[in-house]
Each structure stands twice: as structure tokens, then as C-alpha cells.
């Protein structure tokens, strides 16, 4: 019998929260590795098996805790649970005895924070879990203990502290303006507050640190390359989306048209989508390229957030599209990160098959037809149609989206090019392969059966692109492929001189 959501959510959050206690018993440390895939399972059951609408009231928690589930939170919870699950399976095969206890402790605490902020509805719970995820994530960044990891950890910590301070001040001011401790009351209170612009600046900047907003992104390309591969996957696929969720549940979408803030976010999104690609294609390490790819992809989501702020009537349409895009990106990017830690099979045919599996999630990010990326990009195009928007920058959105696709594919091709020179021939631990294949399978196949089409979210899914949509998906990819070929040719000619 399926447990009620209000009971299951307690298990989902408390299991990873209490899991680090196993580290107190020396004889249980080895077993902690094998428990990693189990930790997100209750959350996955909650996302897949419970109907949105339940609430769990906890008057004894902080200023009165309230956890609940709606369609938006359900999708983010699904992404979080799935990605931590496949990364946990992968980690069983990836981890050695090197600082195993420390890794497992920080893994459990970070996961608890990531899950808890997704279901928290009151400000106290939401901020507490957000801060837990942020600061426990530091332990994953510095896990290897190298000088580079320590430096990346310092940058991460400085940015995290600044971000948390901005979020806390923004939430306190918003709570005072709304006269409520509930997140759902904040948008209306912020819209009517004389301190509206100050509150929005604090929340956009605070959550922007986690979301990789341009000029607040510096920790990302430093942290991802040095973190253990499964940690990089959840950092980029799930935790970065916590900033996006923070914006969606606090900013005054639909309460008032905010063209100034909307234009600022659209410009920031465009800079992130294009600028990150320019810097990313110059990187020499595979995970650094993927880090810039995450900043670029988040730029496209920031662009949609900006449109939703500027055009209050469009916000209800764009919310499910943003959530769908976040789900697609999180799963595909997690698969790409996990492929960075693989070894290739010895045979030519198995090796070719491995490369196809490595490349497919990347091509999906670029919008390859019949993949989740095509569905996400078609939904984004539909949501940002110029003739349905009331904002000055509407005519620039379509070219920006096309440029974003070109940028995405260039980064994916750069990643594959560098990876080809890094991956070695050899055997992989079975659990590492299982985690990697599960991630790819979920990204490419199971995505179509996920409950993102429930009421309130993308109501009429386009399962297969129409013929005229195929060309719209393909021509930016052809341009990116042409640019990549020209670059390779120019590089070859220079070497011949």
C-alpha cells in the first residue's frame, strides 16, 4: 500500500539527513557506500506515486514548518531524486576508500538539503534546507584535497556565503512585506512593497549564485572539474536548479509587469548563453567545458524567467516550460558528467557504441529531433512566440534561442573532442556502468513516461516534431557543425605550416 505523501516526505528527507550517523560506527563505513543509491528512493516514490495537493504541518519546527507538493515542486523533486539516484549508483563503483567516510557524510547532508528545499513551503524550512545543501556541498567540492580543490572550495565558500546572506535578507524583507512566513504569500507582498526593487535584487542575486548567473558564476567552472565525478553530476544537474526554483517560488511572477527587471534578466540570460559558450570552447578539460555548458543552458532558462517577469500574462505559460527545460537539462547534463569518468571498451564495435551513448545526451541538449531536448526547445519556442508577448525585446528572442542552440552544440562537440583524448581503454566497475547507463536511459527513454504532462504543466505535449519543426531544430545544429569543421580544418592547416 502506498504511503501517504505526508508520511513519505518525512522518510524522504530524514533518511539522508540521518544517514551520516552511520559514520559514527567504524564498522559501518564500508556499508555506507552501498547505501548511497537507497537514499533518494523514498523521494522518487514520493514524486512518482503521490498526487500533488498534500500538506504536512509541523508547528513545532522553527516558526511553523509546512511541507507540501504542487506540480512545480513535483517536477523538481523528480529531477532531484532521479539524478541523485543514478549518481549514487555510479558512486558505488567510482569511490575508493580514500576519504570514503567524509564523502558519504557530505553526500547525505547535501542530498537532504536538496530534497528538503524542494518540498518546503514555509520560509524557515526552505532557507534552512537551502543553506544545508550549499554548505554541505563544500565538502564534495574539496573532497580530493588537492591544492586546486582547496582553491575551488574557497571560491565556492565565499560565493556561497555572499549568496546565502543575500537570500536571507531578501526573504526576511519579503516576509515582512507580505506579513507571512509562507513562500506562497511572498510574490504578492513583494509586488506591493515600497522596497520591491531591493528585495528583488537580493533574491535574484542570492539565488543567482547557485543558478550560475553571469558575474556570479565564478565558482562553477572551478568546482566541477575538481569534484568527484558523481558529485559534479548532481552539482550541475540538480543543485544548480535550486537557484532556479528559488526564483520561481519567491519572485512576483504574474502580480505585476516588471519590464525593467525582465529586460535585465533577458540580457543576463543572453550573456550567459552566448558568453559561456565563447569561454567554454577554449577550455582544455572535459568537465570545465561541461561547467560552462551548464552556465550557457541556465542562460536560456534565465531568459525565460526574464520574459515571465516582463510579461505577467505569459508567466503561467512559461512556468511549466521552464520546469520541463530544467528536467531535460538536468538529466542530460548528469549523463554527460558521468561519462567523463568512464573507460572505453577494447573492441571497435563496443567502443563505437559507447561513443554513441556518450554523444546522445549532448546532442539532446542541442535539440536533436525525437529527443527530450527537441521537446524542450519546441516548448520554449512556443512559449516565447513574438506575437504573443508584450515586451520590447520580443523580436530578439528567436535569434537568441537559435544562437543558444549553436552555442550548445559547439560546447558539446568541444567536450567530445577533448574527451576523446582523455578516455582510456579499460574495464569499468559494474556499478559505475550501471549508474551511467541508467542515467542515459532515463535521459533518453524514461523521460517520455515521466509525469511532466500532468495538469498545469505543458498540457498538450508534442511527442514528435512536425515536419516543419524538424528544419527549425536542425538548421542551428548544421551551422554549429559547420563552424566546428572549419575550426578543425583551420587548426590542421596551421599545424601543416
Short mmCIF file of C-alpha atoms in Angstrom, two decimals:
data_model
loop_
_atom_site.label_atom_id
_atom_site.label_comp_id
_atom_site.label_asym_id
_atom_site.label_seq_id
_atom_site.Cartn_x
_atom_site.Cartn_y
_atom_site.Cartn_z
CA UNK A 1 0.00 0.00 0.00
CA UNK A 2 1.38 3.37 -1.00
CA UNK A 3 2.25 5.57 1.94
CA UNK A 4 0.51 8.93 2.15
CA UNK A 5 2.61 11.77 0.81
CA UNK A 6 2.86 13.50 4.18
CA UNK A 7 4.45 10.37 5.69
CA UNK A 8 6.63 9.56 2.72
CA UNK A 9 8.08 13.07 2.64
CA UNK A 10 9.33 12.67 6.20
CA UNK A 11 11.12 9.46 5.22
CA UNK A 12 12.44 11.09 2.03
CA UNK A 13 14.06 13.99 3.87
CA UNK A 14 15.03 12.32 7.15
CA UNK A 15 16.69 9.25 5.60
CA UNK A 16 19.60 11.19 4.00
CA UNK A 17 19.62 13.59 6.94
CA UNK A 18 20.19 10.77 9.46
CA UNK A 19 22.36 8.65 7.17
CA UNK A 20 25.64 10.41 8.22
CA UNK A 21 25.12 8.94 11.70
CA UNK A 22 26.36 5.63 10.26
CA UNK A 23 29.82 7.22 10.12
CA UNK A 24 29.96 7.15 13.93
CA UNK A 25 30.35 3.37 13.81
CA UNK A 26 33.70 2.40 12.29
CA UNK A 27 32.37 -0.95 11.11
CA UNK A 28 29.63 0.63 9.04
CA UNK A 29 31.79 2.91 6.89
CA UNK A 30 32.20 0.39 4.07
CA UNK A 31 28.48 -0.28 4.09
CA UNK A 32 27.75 3.45 3.71
CA UNK A 33 28.93 3.30 0.10
CA UNK A 34 26.26 0.74 -0.80
CA UNK A 35 23.52 2.74 0.88
CA UNK A 36 24.09 5.76 -1.39
CA UNK A 37 21.62 4.61 -4.10
CA UNK A 38 18.97 3.88 -1.47
CA UNK A 39 18.89 7.42 -0.07
CA UNK A 40 16.84 9.09 -2.86
CA UNK A 41 14.41 6.18 -3.34
CA UNK A 42 11.69 7.47 -0.95
CA UNK A 43 11.83 10.84 -2.72
CA UNK A 44 11.46 9.11 -6.08
CA UNK A 45 8.46 7.18 -4.79
CA UNK A 46 7.02 10.43 -3.49
CA UNK A 47 7.44 12.18 -6.84
CA UNK A 48 6.03 9.31 -8.87
CA UNK A 49 3.44 7.85 -6.54
CA UNK A 50 1.78 10.68 -4.65
CA UNK A 51 -0.73 13.12 -6.03
CA UNK A 52 0.09 16.81 -5.57
CA UNK A 53 -2.03 18.63 -3.03
CA UNK A 54 -0.97 17.02 0.26
CA UNK A 55 0.47 19.09 3.10
CA UNK A 56 2.47 18.24 6.20
CA UNK A 57 2.14 20.80 9.02
CA UNK A 58 4.80 20.86 11.73
CA UNK A 59 4.01 23.68 14.18
CA UNK A 60 6.98 22.66 16.35
CA UNK A 61 9.52 23.19 13.54
CA UNK A 62 11.19 26.61 13.50
CA UNK A 63 8.41 29.23 13.11
CA UNK A 64 5.93 26.63 11.98
CA UNK A 65 7.00 24.20 9.30
CA UNK A 66 4.86 23.40 6.29
CA UNK A 67 5.90 20.98 3.57
CA UNK A 68 3.69 20.35 0.55
CA UNK A 69 3.60 19.26 -3.05
CA UNK A 70 2.35 21.03 -6.14
CA UNK A 71 3.00 20.33 -9.80
CA UNK A 72 6.09 22.56 -9.99
CA UNK A 73 7.71 21.09 -6.89
CA UNK A 74 6.85 17.58 -8.04
CA UNK A 75 8.85 18.04 -11.23
CA UNK A 76 11.86 19.47 -9.42
CA UNK A 77 11.64 16.68 -6.83
CA UNK A 78 11.56 14.11 -9.62
CA UNK A 79 14.68 15.60 -11.23
CA UNK A 80 16.46 15.74 -7.88
CA UNK A 81 15.60 12.17 -6.88
CA UNK A 82 16.43 10.61 -10.25
CA UNK A 83 19.74 12.37 -10.63
CA UNK A 84 20.92 11.63 -7.08
CA UNK A 85 19.82 8.01 -7.58
CA UNK A 86 21.85 7.41 -10.75
CA UNK A 87 24.81 9.35 -9.34
CA UNK A 88 24.58 7.23 -6.17
CA UNK A 89 24.68 4.00 -8.19
CA UNK A 90 27.66 5.38 -10.13
CA UNK A 91 29.39 6.42 -6.91
CA UNK A 92 29.31 2.87 -5.56
CA UNK A 93 31.60 1.84 -8.40
CA UNK A 94 33.55 5.11 -8.51
CA UNK A 95 34.56 5.59 -4.90
CA UNK A 96 37.62 4.11 -3.30
CA UNK A 97 38.47 4.02 0.38
CA UNK A 98 40.03 7.49 0.03
CA UNK A 99 38.09 9.72 2.47
CA UNK A 100 35.05 7.48 1.99
CA UNK A 101 33.51 8.36 5.34
CA UNK A 102 33.82 12.08 4.70
CA UNK A 103 32.35 11.81 1.21
CA UNK A 104 29.33 9.84 2.41
CA UNK A 105 28.61 12.27 5.25
CA UNK A 106 28.63 15.32 2.97
CA UNK A 107 26.72 13.42 0.26
CA UNK A 108 23.88 12.61 2.66
CA UNK A 109 23.66 16.11 4.09
CA UNK A 110 23.75 17.77 0.66
CA UNK A 111 21.06 15.42 -0.62
CA UNK A 112 18.87 16.10 2.43
CA UNK A 113 19.14 19.84 1.80
CA UNK A 114 18.43 19.46 -1.91
CA UNK A 115 15.31 17.36 -1.28
CA UNK A 116 14.10 19.41 1.67
CA UNK A 117 14.15 22.78 -0.10
CA UNK A 118 12.10 21.26 -2.91
CA UNK A 119 9.16 20.36 -0.67
CA UNK A 120 9.46 23.21 1.86
CA UNK A 121 6.68 25.76 1.68
CA UNK A 122 7.49 27.89 4.71
CA UNK A 123 10.41 30.31 4.65
CA UNK A 124 12.22 28.82 7.66
CA UNK A 125 12.35 25.30 6.26
CA UNK A 126 13.17 26.45 2.76
CA UNK A 127 16.10 28.61 3.81
CA UNK A 128 17.43 26.07 6.28
CA UNK A 129 17.49 23.30 3.68
CA UNK A 130 18.93 25.64 1.05
CA UNK A 131 21.78 26.61 3.39
CA UNK A 132 22.34 22.96 4.36
CA UNK A 133 22.68 21.98 0.71
CA UNK A 134 25.02 24.89 -0.02
CA UNK A 135 27.46 24.41 2.85
CA UNK A 136 27.43 20.60 2.83
CA UNK A 137 28.20 20.82 -0.89
CA UNK A 138 31.53 22.41 0.05
CA UNK A 139 32.65 19.04 1.39
CA UNK A 140 32.02 17.45 -2.01
CA UNK A 141 33.94 20.18 -3.85
CA UNK A 142 37.09 19.81 -1.70
CA UNK A 143 36.84 16.03 -1.35
CA UNK A 144 40.04 15.24 -3.28
CA UNK A 145 42.05 17.57 -1.04
CA UNK A 146 44.34 18.83 -3.82
CA UNK A 147 45.56 22.41 -3.91
CA UNK A 148 43.25 23.05 -6.84
CA UNK A 149 40.29 21.59 -4.98
CA UNK A 150 41.04 23.68 -1.89
CA UNK A 151 41.24 26.84 -4.02
CA UNK A 152 37.98 25.98 -5.77
CA UNK A 153 36.43 25.31 -2.36
CA UNK A 154 37.46 28.74 -1.09
CA UNK A 155 35.88 30.47 -4.07
CA UNK A 156 32.78 28.31 -3.66
CA UNK A 157 32.57 29.15 0.03
CA UNK A 158 32.98 32.91 -0.47
CA UNK A 159 30.33 32.95 -3.19
CA UNK A 160 28.08 30.71 -1.09
CA UNK A 161 28.28 32.99 1.95
CA UNK A 162 27.53 36.08 -0.13
CA UNK A 163 24.64 34.30 -1.82
CA UNK A 164 23.17 32.99 1.43
CA UNK A 165 23.38 36.46 3.01
CA UNK A 166 21.51 37.98 0.07
CA UNK A 167 18.86 35.24 0.15
CA UNK A 168 18.35 35.57 3.90
CA UNK A 169 17.99 39.36 3.75
CA UNK A 170 15.68 39.10 0.75
CA UNK A 171 13.46 36.51 2.41
CA UNK A 172 13.27 38.48 5.68
CA UNK A 173 12.31 41.70 3.88
CA UNK A 174 9.82 39.84 1.71
CA UNK A 175 8.31 38.12 4.74
CA UNK A 176 7.88 41.47 6.48
CA UNK A 177 6.27 42.96 3.37
CA UNK A 178 3.88 40.03 2.99
CA UNK A 179 3.19 39.65 6.72
CA UNK A 180 3.56 35.91 6.28
CA UNK A 181 6.04 33.08 6.78
CA UNK A 182 4.79 31.20 3.71
CA UNK A 183 6.57 31.32 0.36
CA UNK A 184 3.25 31.43 -1.50
CA UNK A 185 2.45 34.82 0.04
CA UNK A 186 5.75 36.45 -0.91
CA UNK A 187 5.12 37.35 -4.59
CA UNK A 188 2.06 39.48 -3.77
CA UNK A 189 3.80 41.09 -0.80
CA UNK A 190 6.93 41.88 -2.82
CA UNK A 191 4.90 43.37 -5.69
CA UNK A 192 3.11 45.76 -3.31
CA UNK A 193 6.15 46.64 -1.19
CA UNK A 194 7.90 50.04 -1.46
CA UNK A 195 11.13 48.02 -1.14
CA UNK A 196 10.20 45.84 -4.10
CA UNK A 197 13.33 46.57 -6.13
CA UNK A 198 15.67 45.99 -3.17
CA UNK A 199 14.02 42.67 -2.32
CA UNK A 200 14.10 41.51 -5.92
CA UNK A 201 17.75 42.50 -6.27
CA UNK A 202 18.65 40.46 -3.18
CA UNK A 203 16.69 37.40 -4.26
CA UNK A 204 17.88 37.49 -7.87
CA UNK A 205 21.50 37.87 -6.80
CA UNK A 206 21.30 35.36 -3.95
CA UNK A 207 19.68 32.59 -5.96
CA UNK A 208 21.72 33.70 -8.98
CA UNK A 209 24.92 32.49 -7.30
CA UNK A 210 23.54 28.96 -7.25
CA UNK A 211 21.98 29.28 -10.73
CA UNK A 212 25.23 30.45 -12.34
CA UNK A 213 24.04 33.92 -13.31
CA UNK A 214 26.75 35.82 -15.25
CA UNK A 215 29.26 37.53 -12.89
CA UNK A 216 28.00 35.29 -10.08
CA UNK A 217 29.08 32.06 -11.78
CA UNK A 218 32.80 32.01 -10.89
CA UNK A 219 32.57 29.02 -8.58
CA UNK A 220 31.07 26.74 -11.24
CA UNK A 221 33.98 26.25 -13.66
CA UNK A 222 36.33 25.87 -10.69
CA UNK A 223 34.27 23.42 -8.64
CA UNK A 224 33.09 20.99 -11.32
CA UNK A 225 36.49 19.85 -12.64
CA UNK A 226 37.88 19.12 -9.15
CA UNK A 227 34.85 17.47 -7.56
CA UNK A 228 34.42 13.68 -7.78
CA UNK A 229 32.52 12.83 -10.96
CA UNK A 230 29.22 11.77 -9.29
CA UNK A 231 29.32 14.96 -7.23
CA UNK A 232 29.87 17.03 -10.40
CA UNK A 233 26.78 15.39 -11.90
CA UNK A 234 24.48 16.41 -9.04
CA UNK A 235 26.12 19.83 -8.66
CA UNK A 236 25.40 20.68 -12.28
CA UNK A 237 22.23 18.70 -12.86
CA UNK A 238 20.25 19.14 -9.65
CA UNK A 239 21.78 21.64 -7.22
CA UNK A 240 22.15 24.42 -9.78
CA UNK A 241 18.37 24.14 -10.36
CA UNK A 242 17.74 25.02 -6.71
CA UNK A 243 18.55 28.64 -7.60
CA UNK A 244 16.04 28.49 -10.43
CA UNK A 245 13.37 27.04 -8.11
CA UNK A 246 14.16 29.80 -5.60
CA UNK A 247 13.32 32.43 -8.21
CA UNK A 248 10.14 30.66 -9.29
CA UNK A 249 8.67 30.42 -5.78
CA UNK A 250 9.61 33.89 -4.50
CA UNK A 251 9.66 36.49 -7.28
CA UNK A 252 6.39 38.31 -8.10
CA UNK A 253 5.52 36.50 -11.33
CA UNK A 254 2.04 37.35 -12.54
CA UNK A 255 1.48 40.00 -9.86
CA UNK A 256 2.69 42.94 -11.95
CA UNK A 257 4.51 43.54 -15.21
CA UNK A 258 8.16 44.31 -14.43
CA UNK A 259 9.70 45.25 -17.79
CA UNK A 260 12.89 46.66 -16.25
CA UNK A 261 13.70 43.54 -14.25
CA UNK A 262 12.54 41.37 -17.14
CA UNK A 263 14.86 43.12 -19.60
CA UNK A 264 17.75 42.80 -17.14
CA UNK A 265 17.21 39.05 -16.80
CA UNK A 266 16.81 38.61 -20.57
CA UNK A 267 20.12 40.38 -21.16
CA UNK A 268 21.76 38.34 -18.37
CA UNK A 269 20.38 35.16 -19.92
CA UNK A 270 21.68 36.09 -23.35
CA UNK A 271 25.12 36.93 -21.96
CA UNK A 272 25.18 33.62 -20.08
CA UNK A 273 24.00 31.54 -23.04
CA UNK A 274 26.43 33.03 -25.56
CA UNK A 275 29.29 34.27 -23.38
CA UNK A 276 29.71 30.97 -21.56
CA UNK A 277 30.00 29.19 -24.89
CA UNK A 278 32.74 31.56 -26.08
CA UNK A 279 34.77 30.89 -22.94
CA UNK A 280 33.82 27.22 -22.73
CA UNK A 281 35.12 26.20 -26.16
CA UNK A 282 38.57 27.44 -25.08
CA UNK A 283 38.74 25.07 -22.09
CA UNK A 284 41.09 22.10 -22.04
CA UNK A 285 39.35 19.84 -19.52
CA UNK A 286 36.12 17.97 -20.26
CA UNK A 287 34.33 18.84 -17.00
CA UNK A 288 35.31 22.51 -17.32
CA UNK A 289 33.63 22.57 -20.75
CA UNK A 290 30.52 21.00 -19.22
CA UNK A 291 30.54 23.60 -16.44
CA UNK A 292 30.40 26.39 -19.00
CA UNK A 293 27.76 24.43 -20.88
CA UNK A 294 25.64 24.46 -17.70
CA UNK A 295 26.05 28.24 -17.43
CA UNK A 296 25.04 28.54 -21.08
CA UNK A 297 21.96 26.33 -20.67
CA UNK A 298 20.95 28.12 -17.49
CA UNK A 299 21.19 31.32 -19.54
CA UNK A 300 18.33 30.10 -21.72
CA UNK A 301 16.25 29.39 -18.60
CA UNK A 302 17.15 32.82 -17.18
CA UNK A 303 15.94 34.30 -20.45
CA UNK A 304 12.53 32.66 -19.95
CA UNK A 305 12.46 33.87 -16.33
CA UNK A 306 13.06 37.39 -17.64
CA UNK A 307 10.18 37.15 -20.11
CA UNK A 308 7.89 35.85 -17.34
CA UNK A 309 8.82 38.86 -15.19
CA UNK A 310 8.31 41.37 -18.00
CA UNK A 311 5.04 39.94 -19.30
CA UNK A 312 2.88 39.00 -16.32
CA UNK A 313 0.25 37.37 -18.51
CA UNK A 314 2.80 34.99 -20.01
CA UNK A 315 4.15 33.70 -16.71
CA UNK A 316 1.60 30.86 -16.28
CA UNK A 317 2.53 29.53 -19.72
CA UNK A 318 6.29 29.80 -19.20
CA UNK A 319 6.44 28.19 -15.74
CA UNK A 320 5.82 24.63 -17.00
CA UNK A 321 8.14 25.21 -19.93
CA UNK A 322 10.94 26.32 -17.58
CA UNK A 323 10.33 23.29 -15.38
CA UNK A 324 10.34 20.96 -18.39
CA UNK A 325 13.56 22.51 -19.66
CA UNK A 326 15.15 22.14 -16.22
CA UNK A 327 14.21 18.45 -16.11
CA UNK A 328 15.59 17.80 -19.58
CA UNK A 329 18.83 19.68 -18.93
CA UNK A 330 19.41 18.12 -15.52
CA UNK A 331 19.11 14.55 -16.80
CA UNK A 332 21.13 15.10 -19.97
CA UNK A 333 23.89 17.05 -18.23
CA UNK A 334 24.12 14.45 -15.47
CA UNK A 335 24.66 11.76 -18.10
CA UNK A 336 27.42 13.79 -19.76
CA UNK A 337 29.23 14.36 -16.47
CA UNK A 338 29.08 10.67 -15.58
CA UNK A 339 30.59 9.74 -18.97
CA UNK A 340 33.70 11.75 -18.06
CA UNK A 341 34.71 9.08 -15.53
CA UNK A 342 34.29 6.06 -17.83
CA UNK A 343 36.84 3.87 -19.56
CA UNK A 344 36.21 2.74 -23.14
CA UNK A 345 35.82 -0.93 -24.17
CA UNK A 346 38.64 -2.51 -26.19
CA UNK A 347 36.67 -3.72 -29.23
CA UNK A 348 35.97 -1.35 -32.11
CA UNK A 349 32.22 -2.02 -32.25
CA UNK A 350 31.63 -1.77 -28.46
CA UNK A 351 33.76 1.39 -28.43
CA UNK A 352 31.67 2.91 -31.23
CA UNK A 353 28.53 2.03 -29.27
CA UNK A 354 29.95 3.68 -26.16
CA UNK A 355 30.66 6.88 -28.08
CA UNK A 356 27.10 6.93 -29.42
CA UNK A 357 25.78 6.64 -25.87
CA UNK A 358 28.15 9.37 -24.68
CA UNK A 359 27.16 11.71 -27.50
CA UNK A 360 23.38 11.25 -27.47
CA UNK A 361 22.64 13.26 -24.28
CA UNK A 362 24.82 16.06 -25.64
CA UNK A 363 23.00 16.07 -28.96
CA UNK A 364 19.76 16.06 -26.99
CA UNK A 365 20.91 19.26 -25.26
CA UNK A 366 21.27 20.82 -28.70
CA UNK A 367 17.72 19.80 -29.63
CA UNK A 368 18.27 16.68 -31.74
CA UNK A 369 14.85 15.67 -33.13
CA UNK A 370 13.00 12.91 -31.27
CA UNK A 371 14.86 13.55 -28.03
CA UNK A 372 13.83 15.32 -24.84
CA UNK A 373 15.88 18.31 -25.98
CA UNK A 374 13.74 18.71 -29.08
CA UNK A 375 10.61 18.66 -26.95
CA UNK A 376 12.06 21.21 -24.51
CA UNK A 377 13.24 23.54 -27.25
CA UNK A 378 9.95 23.36 -29.18
CA UNK A 379 8.09 24.16 -25.96
CA UNK A 380 10.43 27.11 -25.36
CA UNK A 381 9.87 28.42 -28.89
CA UNK A 382 6.11 28.12 -28.41
CA UNK A 383 6.28 29.93 -25.09
CA UNK A 384 8.37 32.79 -26.48
CA UNK A 385 6.48 33.44 -29.72
CA UNK A 386 6.94 37.11 -30.54
CA UNK A 387 3.31 37.76 -31.42
CA UNK A 388 2.17 36.55 -28.00
CA UNK A 389 4.48 38.72 -25.94
CA UNK A 390 4.17 42.31 -24.76
CA UNK A 391 7.75 43.42 -24.28
CA UNK A 392 10.24 45.49 -26.22
CA UNK A 393 12.84 42.72 -26.59
CA UNK A 394 10.39 40.17 -28.04
CA UNK A 395 11.84 40.37 -31.56
CA UNK A 396 15.32 39.41 -30.27
CA UNK A 397 14.23 36.20 -28.54
CA UNK A 398 14.07 33.93 -31.57
CA UNK A 399 17.61 34.83 -32.78
CA UNK A 400 18.86 34.42 -29.20
CA UNK A 401 17.36 30.95 -28.95
CA UNK A 402 18.95 29.94 -32.28
CA UNK A 403 22.29 31.32 -31.12
CA UNK A 404 21.86 29.37 -27.90
CA UNK A 405 21.47 26.12 -29.85
CA UNK A 406 24.60 26.86 -31.88
CA UNK A 407 26.48 27.62 -28.66
CA UNK A 408 25.23 24.43 -27.02
CA UNK A 409 26.29 22.15 -29.84
CA UNK A 410 29.70 23.82 -30.11
CA UNK A 411 30.27 23.14 -26.41
CA UNK A 412 29.10 19.53 -26.77
CA UNK A 413 31.43 18.97 -29.72
CA UNK A 414 34.30 20.55 -27.80
CA UNK A 415 33.56 18.25 -24.86
CA UNK A 416 33.56 15.16 -27.08
CA UNK A 417 36.77 16.26 -28.80
CA UNK A 418 38.64 16.69 -25.52
CA UNK A 419 37.12 13.58 -24.00
CA UNK A 420 38.37 11.51 -26.94
CA UNK A 421 41.90 12.38 -25.91
CA UNK A 422 41.32 11.70 -22.22
CA UNK A 423 39.38 8.43 -22.02
CA UNK A 424 41.45 5.28 -21.77
CA UNK A 425 40.75 1.72 -22.80
CA UNK A 426 39.90 -0.48 -19.84
CA UNK A 427 37.28 -2.13 -17.67
CA UNK A 428 34.74 -0.29 -15.57
CA UNK A 429 33.31 -1.40 -12.22
CA UNK A 430 29.82 -2.86 -12.83
CA UNK A 431 28.04 -0.34 -10.60
CA UNK A 432 29.76 2.54 -12.38
CA UNK A 433 28.48 1.24 -15.71
CA UNK A 434 25.03 0.63 -14.23
CA UNK A 435 24.80 4.23 -12.99
CA UNK A 436 25.99 5.65 -16.29
CA UNK A 437 23.62 3.52 -18.40
CA UNK A 438 20.70 4.26 -16.09
CA UNK A 439 21.38 7.98 -16.41
CA UNK A 440 21.42 7.77 -20.20
CA UNK A 441 18.32 5.58 -20.24
CA UNK A 442 16.37 7.96 -18.05
CA UNK A 443 17.52 10.94 -20.10
CA UNK A 444 16.69 9.41 -23.48
CA UNK A 445 13.85 6.98 -22.88
CA UNK A 446 12.17 7.19 -19.50
CA UNK A 447 11.80 10.95 -19.91
CA UNK A 448 8.79 10.34 -22.14
CA UNK A 449 6.95 8.47 -19.40
CA UNK A 450 7.65 10.95 -16.66
CA UNK A 451 4.63 12.82 -15.27
CA UNK A 452 5.55 16.23 -16.64
CA UNK A 453 2.31 16.42 -18.62
CA UNK A 454 0.05 16.44 -15.59
CA UNK A 455 -2.47 19.24 -15.23
CA UNK A 456 -0.86 22.64 -15.08
CA UNK A 457 2.29 21.59 -16.89
CA UNK A 458 2.71 21.52 -20.68
CA UNK A 459 -0.82 20.39 -21.29
CA UNK A 460 -0.57 19.31 -24.91
CA UNK A 461 2.81 17.66 -25.35
CA UNK A 462 4.18 17.41 -28.85
CA UNK A 463 5.64 13.92 -28.75
CA UNK A 464 7.04 14.05 -32.24
CA UNK A 465 8.06 17.23 -34.09
CA UNK A 466 6.04 18.14 -37.16
CA UNK A 467 7.96 18.21 -40.49
CA UNK A 468 8.25 21.99 -40.47
CA UNK A 469 9.65 21.84 -36.94
CA UNK A 470 12.41 19.45 -37.99
CA UNK A 471 14.13 22.14 -40.05
CA UNK A 472 13.76 24.65 -37.20
CA UNK A 473 15.57 22.18 -34.95
CA UNK A 474 18.23 21.16 -37.43
CA UNK A 475 19.49 24.35 -39.06
CA UNK A 476 21.20 25.77 -35.95
CA UNK A 477 22.84 22.37 -35.43
CA UNK A 478 24.09 22.39 -39.02
CA UNK A 479 25.61 25.84 -38.51
CA UNK A 480 27.36 24.67 -35.34
CA UNK A 481 28.66 21.56 -37.11
CA UNK A 482 29.95 23.69 -39.97
CA UNK A 483 31.74 26.04 -37.56
CA UNK A 484 33.30 23.08 -35.77
CA UNK A 485 34.54 21.59 -39.06
CA UNK A 486 36.01 24.92 -40.13
CA UNK A 487 37.81 25.19 -36.80
CA UNK A 488 39.29 21.69 -37.12
CA UNK A 489 40.35 22.42 -40.70
CA UNK A 490 41.97 25.72 -39.75
CA UNK A 491 43.79 24.05 -36.87
CA UNK A 492 45.07 21.32 -39.20
CA UNK A 493 46.28 23.87 -41.77
CA UNK A 494 48.14 25.83 -39.10
CA UNK A 495 49.92 22.67 -37.95
CA UNK A 496 50.96 21.86 -41.52
CA UNK A 497 52.77 25.19 -41.97
#
